[in-house]
CSV table of C-alpha atoms in Angstrom, one decimal:
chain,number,residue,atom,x,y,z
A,1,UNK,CA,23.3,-12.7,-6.0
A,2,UNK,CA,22.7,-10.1,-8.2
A,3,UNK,CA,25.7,-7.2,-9.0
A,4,UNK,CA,24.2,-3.5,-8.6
A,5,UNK,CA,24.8,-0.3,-10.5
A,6,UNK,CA,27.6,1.7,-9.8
A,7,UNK,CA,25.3,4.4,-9.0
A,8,UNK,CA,23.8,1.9,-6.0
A,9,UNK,CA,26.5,0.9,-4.2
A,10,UNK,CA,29.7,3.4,-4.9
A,11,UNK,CA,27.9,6.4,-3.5
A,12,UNK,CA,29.4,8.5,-0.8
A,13,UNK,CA,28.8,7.7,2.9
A,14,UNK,CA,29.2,11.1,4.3
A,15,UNK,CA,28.6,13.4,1.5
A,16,UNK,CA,24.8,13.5,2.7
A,17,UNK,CA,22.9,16.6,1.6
A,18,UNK,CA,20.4,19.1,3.9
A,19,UNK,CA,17.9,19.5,1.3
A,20,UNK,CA,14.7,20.5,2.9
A,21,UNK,CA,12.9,21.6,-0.7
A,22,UNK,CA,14.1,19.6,-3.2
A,23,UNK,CA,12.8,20.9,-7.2
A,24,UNK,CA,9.6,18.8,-8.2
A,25,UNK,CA,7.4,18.7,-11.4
A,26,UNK,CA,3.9,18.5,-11.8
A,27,UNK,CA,3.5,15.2,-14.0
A,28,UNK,CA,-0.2,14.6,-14.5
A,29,UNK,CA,-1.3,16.9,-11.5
A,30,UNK,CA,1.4,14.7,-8.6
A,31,UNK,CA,4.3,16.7,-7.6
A,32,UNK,CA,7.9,14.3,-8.7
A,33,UNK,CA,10.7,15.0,-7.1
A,34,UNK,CA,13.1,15.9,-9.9
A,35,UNK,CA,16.5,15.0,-8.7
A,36,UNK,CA,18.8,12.5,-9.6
A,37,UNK,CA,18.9,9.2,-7.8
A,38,UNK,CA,21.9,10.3,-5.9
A,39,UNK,CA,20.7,13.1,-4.2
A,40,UNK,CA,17.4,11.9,-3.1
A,41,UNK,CA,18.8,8.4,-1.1
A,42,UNK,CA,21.4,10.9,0.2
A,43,UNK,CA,18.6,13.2,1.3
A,44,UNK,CA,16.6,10.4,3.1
A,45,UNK,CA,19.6,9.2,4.5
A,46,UNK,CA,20.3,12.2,6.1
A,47,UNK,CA,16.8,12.1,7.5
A,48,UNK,CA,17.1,8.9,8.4
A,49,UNK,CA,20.1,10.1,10.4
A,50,UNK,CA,18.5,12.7,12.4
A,51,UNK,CA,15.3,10.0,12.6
A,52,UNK,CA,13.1,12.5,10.9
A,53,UNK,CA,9.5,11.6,10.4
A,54,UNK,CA,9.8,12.0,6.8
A,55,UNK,CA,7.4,10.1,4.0
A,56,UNK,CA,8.2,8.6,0.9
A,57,UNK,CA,6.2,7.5,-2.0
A,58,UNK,CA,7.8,5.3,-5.4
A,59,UNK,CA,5.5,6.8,-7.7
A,60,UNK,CA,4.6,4.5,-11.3
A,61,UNK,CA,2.3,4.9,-14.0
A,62,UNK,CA,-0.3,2.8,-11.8
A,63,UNK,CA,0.3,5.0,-8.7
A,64,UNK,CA,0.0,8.6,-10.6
A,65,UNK,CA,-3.3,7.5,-12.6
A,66,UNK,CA,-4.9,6.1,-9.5
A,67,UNK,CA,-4.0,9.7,-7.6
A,68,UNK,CA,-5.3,11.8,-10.7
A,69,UNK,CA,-8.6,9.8,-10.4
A,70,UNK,CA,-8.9,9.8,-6.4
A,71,UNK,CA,-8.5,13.0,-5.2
A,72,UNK,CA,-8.0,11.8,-1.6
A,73,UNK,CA,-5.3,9.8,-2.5
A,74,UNK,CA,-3.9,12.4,-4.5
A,75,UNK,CA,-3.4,14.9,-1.1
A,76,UNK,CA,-1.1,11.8,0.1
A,77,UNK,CA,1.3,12.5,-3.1
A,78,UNK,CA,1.2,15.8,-3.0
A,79,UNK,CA,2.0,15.8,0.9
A,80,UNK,CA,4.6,13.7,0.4
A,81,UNK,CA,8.4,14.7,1.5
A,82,UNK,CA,9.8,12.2,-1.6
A,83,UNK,CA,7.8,11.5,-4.4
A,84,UNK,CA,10.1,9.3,-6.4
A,85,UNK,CA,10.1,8.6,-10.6
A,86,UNK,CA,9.9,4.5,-10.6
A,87,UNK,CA,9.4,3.9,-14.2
A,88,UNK,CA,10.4,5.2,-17.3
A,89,UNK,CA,7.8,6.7,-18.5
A,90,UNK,CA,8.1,9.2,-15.4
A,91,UNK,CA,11.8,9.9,-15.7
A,92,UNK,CA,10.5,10.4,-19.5
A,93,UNK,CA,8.6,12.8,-18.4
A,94,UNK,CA,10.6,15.0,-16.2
A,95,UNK,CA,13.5,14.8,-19.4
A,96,UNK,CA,10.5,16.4,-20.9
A,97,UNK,CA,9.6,18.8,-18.9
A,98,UNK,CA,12.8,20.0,-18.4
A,99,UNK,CA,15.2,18.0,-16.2
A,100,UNK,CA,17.6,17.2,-18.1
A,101,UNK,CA,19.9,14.8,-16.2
A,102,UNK,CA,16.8,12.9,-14.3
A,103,UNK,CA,17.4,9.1,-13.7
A,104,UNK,CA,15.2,6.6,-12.4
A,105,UNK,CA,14.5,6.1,-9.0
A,106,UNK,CA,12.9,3.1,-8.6
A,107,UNK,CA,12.2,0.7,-5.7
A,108,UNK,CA,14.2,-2.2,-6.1
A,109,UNK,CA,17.1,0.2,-6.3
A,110,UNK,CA,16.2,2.4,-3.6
A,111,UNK,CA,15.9,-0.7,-1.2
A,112,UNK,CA,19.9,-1.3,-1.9
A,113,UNK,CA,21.2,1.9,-1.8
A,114,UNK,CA,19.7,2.6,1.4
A,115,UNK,CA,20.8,-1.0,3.2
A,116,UNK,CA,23.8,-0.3,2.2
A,117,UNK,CA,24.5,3.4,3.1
A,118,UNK,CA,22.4,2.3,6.5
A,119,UNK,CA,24.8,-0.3,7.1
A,120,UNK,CA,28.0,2.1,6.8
A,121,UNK,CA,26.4,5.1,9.0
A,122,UNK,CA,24.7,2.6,11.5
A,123,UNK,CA,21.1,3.8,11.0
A,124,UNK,CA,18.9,0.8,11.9
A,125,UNK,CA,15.7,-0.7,9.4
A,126,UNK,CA,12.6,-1.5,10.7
A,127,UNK,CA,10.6,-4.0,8.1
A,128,UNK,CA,7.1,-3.8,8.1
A,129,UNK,CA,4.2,-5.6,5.9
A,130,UNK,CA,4.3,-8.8,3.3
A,131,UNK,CA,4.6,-12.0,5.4
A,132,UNK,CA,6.7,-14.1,7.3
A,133,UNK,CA,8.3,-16.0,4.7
A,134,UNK,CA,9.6,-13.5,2.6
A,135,UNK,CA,11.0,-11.4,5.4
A,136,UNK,CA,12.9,-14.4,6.3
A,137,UNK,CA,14.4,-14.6,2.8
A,138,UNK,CA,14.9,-10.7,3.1
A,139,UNK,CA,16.9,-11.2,6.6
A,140,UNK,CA,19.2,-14.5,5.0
A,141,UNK,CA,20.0,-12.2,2.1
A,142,UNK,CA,20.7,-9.0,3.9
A,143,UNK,CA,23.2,-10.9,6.4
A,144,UNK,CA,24.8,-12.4,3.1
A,145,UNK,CA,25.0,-8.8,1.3
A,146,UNK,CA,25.0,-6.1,4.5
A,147,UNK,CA,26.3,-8.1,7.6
A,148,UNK,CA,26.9,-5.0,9.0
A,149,UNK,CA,23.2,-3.8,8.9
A,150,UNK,CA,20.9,-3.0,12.0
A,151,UNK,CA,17.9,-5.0,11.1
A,152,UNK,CA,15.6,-3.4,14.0
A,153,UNK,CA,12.5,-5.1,13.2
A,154,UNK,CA,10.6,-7.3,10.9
A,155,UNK,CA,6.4,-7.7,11.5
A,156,UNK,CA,4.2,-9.0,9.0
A,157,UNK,CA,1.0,-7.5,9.5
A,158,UNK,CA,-2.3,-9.3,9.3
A,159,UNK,CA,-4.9,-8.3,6.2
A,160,UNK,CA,-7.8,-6.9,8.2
A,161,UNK,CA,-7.2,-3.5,9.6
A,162,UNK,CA,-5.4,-2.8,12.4
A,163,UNK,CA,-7.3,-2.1,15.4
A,164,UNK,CA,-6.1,1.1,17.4
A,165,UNK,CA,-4.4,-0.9,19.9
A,166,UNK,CA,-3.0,-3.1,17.4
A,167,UNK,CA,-1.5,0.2,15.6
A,168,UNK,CA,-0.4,1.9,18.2
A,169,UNK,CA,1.4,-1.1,19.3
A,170,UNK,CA,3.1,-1.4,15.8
A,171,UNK,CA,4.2,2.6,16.5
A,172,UNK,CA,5.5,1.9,19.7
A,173,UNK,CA,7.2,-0.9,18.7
A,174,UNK,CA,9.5,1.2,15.4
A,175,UNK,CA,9.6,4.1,17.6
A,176,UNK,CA,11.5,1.7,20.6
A,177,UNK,CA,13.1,-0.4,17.9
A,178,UNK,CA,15.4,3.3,16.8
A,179,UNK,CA,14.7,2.5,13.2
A,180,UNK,CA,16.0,5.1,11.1
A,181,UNK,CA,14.0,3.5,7.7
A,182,UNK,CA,11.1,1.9,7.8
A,183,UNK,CA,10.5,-0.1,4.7
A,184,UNK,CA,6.7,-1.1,3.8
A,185,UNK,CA,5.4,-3.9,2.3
A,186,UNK,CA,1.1,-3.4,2.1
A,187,UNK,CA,0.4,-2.8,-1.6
A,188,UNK,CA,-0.5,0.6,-3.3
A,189,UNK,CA,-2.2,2.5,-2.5
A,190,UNK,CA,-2.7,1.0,1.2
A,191,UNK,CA,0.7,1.5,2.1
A,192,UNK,CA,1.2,5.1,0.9
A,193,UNK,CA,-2.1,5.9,2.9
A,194,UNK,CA,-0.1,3.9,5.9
A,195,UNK,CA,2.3,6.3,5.6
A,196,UNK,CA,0.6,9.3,5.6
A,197,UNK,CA,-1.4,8.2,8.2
A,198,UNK,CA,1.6,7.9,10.5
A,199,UNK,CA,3.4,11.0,10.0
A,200,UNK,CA,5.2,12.8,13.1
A,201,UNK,CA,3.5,9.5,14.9
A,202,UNK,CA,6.2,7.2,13.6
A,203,UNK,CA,9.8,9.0,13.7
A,204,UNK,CA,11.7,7.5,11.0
A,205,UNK,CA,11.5,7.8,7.3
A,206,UNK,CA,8.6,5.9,5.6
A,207,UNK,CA,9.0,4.2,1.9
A,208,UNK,CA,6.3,2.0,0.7
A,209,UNK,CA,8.5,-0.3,-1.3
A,210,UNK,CA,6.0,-3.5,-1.6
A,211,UNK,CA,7.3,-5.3,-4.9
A,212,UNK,CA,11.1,-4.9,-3.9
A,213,UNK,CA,10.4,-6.9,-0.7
A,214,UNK,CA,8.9,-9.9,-3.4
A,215,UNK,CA,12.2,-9.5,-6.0
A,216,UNK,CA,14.9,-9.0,-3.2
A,217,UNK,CA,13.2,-12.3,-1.2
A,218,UNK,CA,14.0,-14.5,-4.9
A,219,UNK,CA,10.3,-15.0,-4.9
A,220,UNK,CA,10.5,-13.2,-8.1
A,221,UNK,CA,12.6,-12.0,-10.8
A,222,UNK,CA,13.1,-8.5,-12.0
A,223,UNK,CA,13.6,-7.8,-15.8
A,224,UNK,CA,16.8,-7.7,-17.2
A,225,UNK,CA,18.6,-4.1,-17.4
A,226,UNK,CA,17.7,-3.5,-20.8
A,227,UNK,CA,14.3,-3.9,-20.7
A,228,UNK,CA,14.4,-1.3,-17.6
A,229,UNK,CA,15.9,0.8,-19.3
A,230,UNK,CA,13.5,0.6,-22.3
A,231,UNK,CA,10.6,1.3,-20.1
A,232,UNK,CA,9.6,-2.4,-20.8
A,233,UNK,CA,9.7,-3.8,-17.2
A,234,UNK,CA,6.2,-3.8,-16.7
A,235,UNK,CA,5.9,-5.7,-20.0
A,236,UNK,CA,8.3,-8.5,-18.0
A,237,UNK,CA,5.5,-7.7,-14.7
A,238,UNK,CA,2.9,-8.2,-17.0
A,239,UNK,CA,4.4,-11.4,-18.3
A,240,UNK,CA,4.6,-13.2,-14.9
A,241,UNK,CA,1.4,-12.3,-13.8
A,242,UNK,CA,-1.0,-11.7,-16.3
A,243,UNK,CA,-4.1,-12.5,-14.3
A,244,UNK,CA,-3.8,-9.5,-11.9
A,245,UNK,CA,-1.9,-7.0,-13.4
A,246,UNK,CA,-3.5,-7.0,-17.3
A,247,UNK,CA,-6.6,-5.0,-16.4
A,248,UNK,CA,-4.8,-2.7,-14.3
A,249,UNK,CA,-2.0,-1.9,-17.0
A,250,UNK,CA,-4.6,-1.7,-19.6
A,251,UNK,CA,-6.4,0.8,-17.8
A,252,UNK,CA,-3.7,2.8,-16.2
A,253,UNK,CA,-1.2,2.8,-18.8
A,254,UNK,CA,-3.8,4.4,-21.8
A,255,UNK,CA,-5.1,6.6,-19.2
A,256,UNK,CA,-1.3,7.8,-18.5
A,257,UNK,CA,-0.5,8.5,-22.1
A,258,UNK,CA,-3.5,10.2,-22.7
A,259,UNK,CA,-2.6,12.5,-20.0
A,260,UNK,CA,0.9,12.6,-20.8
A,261,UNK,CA,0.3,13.7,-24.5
A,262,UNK,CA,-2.6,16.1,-23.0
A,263,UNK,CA,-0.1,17.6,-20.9
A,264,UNK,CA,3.1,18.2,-23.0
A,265,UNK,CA,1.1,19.8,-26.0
A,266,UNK,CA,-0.3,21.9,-23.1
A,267,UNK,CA,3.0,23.4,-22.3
A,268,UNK,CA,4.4,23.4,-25.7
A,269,UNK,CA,1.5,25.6,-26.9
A,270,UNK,CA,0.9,27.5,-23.8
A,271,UNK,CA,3.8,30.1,-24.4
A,272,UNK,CA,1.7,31.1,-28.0
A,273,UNK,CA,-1.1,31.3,-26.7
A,274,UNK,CA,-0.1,34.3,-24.0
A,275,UNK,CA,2.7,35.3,-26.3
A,276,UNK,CA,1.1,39.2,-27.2
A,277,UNK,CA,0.3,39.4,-31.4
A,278,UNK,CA,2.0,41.9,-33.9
A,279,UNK,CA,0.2,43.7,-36.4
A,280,UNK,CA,2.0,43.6,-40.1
């Protein structure tokens, strides 16, 4: 059983916040919420609360180069109510471009925070996606760590598309269920398209957190906290599966410091460029 962050499990229960425009940065054209970690699982609480249809994207190196690339995926970041940093090289960023005291806010971590503020304030979970398996493992572990959690659902989804009965069953079902969350378990970019797809349909807040389901099952282990905090963790990713992800780190991870560098000279040098010239 693994011991959280202060910052995950000693947070306030009823100290919840009614942000409705929380400050954002552009990093490489997607709008990131630039909060600390804090304030935004206290904000989707308190959406969660009210049962707000509200969407939430964890936003990586992979998930920003993919959006700057795909402009139609892109309108599902920028529509986004959350757009979270997950990875250092995003919380990196936003230090950069001017927030100061931004943390990362990253899946695994967002998955615990908001069991266990849901299991304090009674807001019920509905867990969708992945397969049957590992939301077993997810429910043994839960009872173990949040007894007093609502669990209001758990469907694994098949991998052909839905069919419109098939979907609107799946709505009907979290909408009956009183799920305050609904945690996702599809794959990016599928599952932030779920989500955006479903807005004011389903009435709960939406988080596509896919790779937390895998880690908080045991099916996998995350990298130890120094290598997080290093920005290395997708090194550790990397290292466990090098078939499927080395092609897509390669690629997204040059793109994204490319951009990056592209981005920050911009606004270092943009101030001198419209800054009016003297005459000696």
């Amino acid at each position: 059983m693994n011991s959280y962050p202060p910052s995950i499990i000693a947070m306030n229960p009823v100290a919840t916040l009614k942000h409705r425009e929380l400050p954002r940065k552009i990093v490489l054209k997607t709008p990131v919420t630039a909060v600390p970690f804090n304030v935004q699982i206290e904000t989707m609480t308190d959406w969660a609360r009210q049962r707000e249809s509200r969407t939430v994207c964890v936003a990586n190196v992979h998930m920003l180069t993919e959006a700057y690339q795909n402009p139609e995926f892109a309108s599902v970041l920028q529509e986004a109510d959350l757009v979270t940093p997950d990875g250092m090289p995003l919380v990196w960023m936003l230090r950069w471009l001017g927030t100061q005291e931004q943390d990362r806010v990253a899946g695994l971590d967002i998955f615990v925070a908001l069991c266990h503020l849901a299991s304090l304030q009674g807001i019920s979970i509905f867990f969708l996606g992945s397969d049957d398996d590992t939301l077993g493992r997810i429910r043994t572990r839960l009872q173990q760590e949040f007894p007093d959690l609502k669990i209001a659902g758990m469907q694994s989804l098949p991998f052909r598309p839905l069919t419109e009965s098939e979907d609107e069953a799946i709505i009907e079902q979290i909408n009956t269920s009183g799920a305050g969350f609904v945690f996702l378990a599809l794959g990016c970019p599928k599952q932030e398209q779920w989500i955006a797809q479903h807005k004011h349909k389903v009435q709960a807040v939406m988080l596509g957190l896919g790779w937390a389901f895998t880690v908080y099952a045991g099916i996998q282990n995350r990298a130890p906290r120094w290598m997080q905090k290093a920005g290395l963790e997708w090194l550790y990713r990397l290292a466990l599966e090098p078939g499927r992800l080395s092609q897509r780190y390669w690629h997204s991870n040059r793109l994204f410091i490319q951009l990056a560098i592209k981005q920050l000279l911009s606004a270092k040098y943009a101030p001198r460029l419209h800054s009016p010239t003297t005459e000696g």
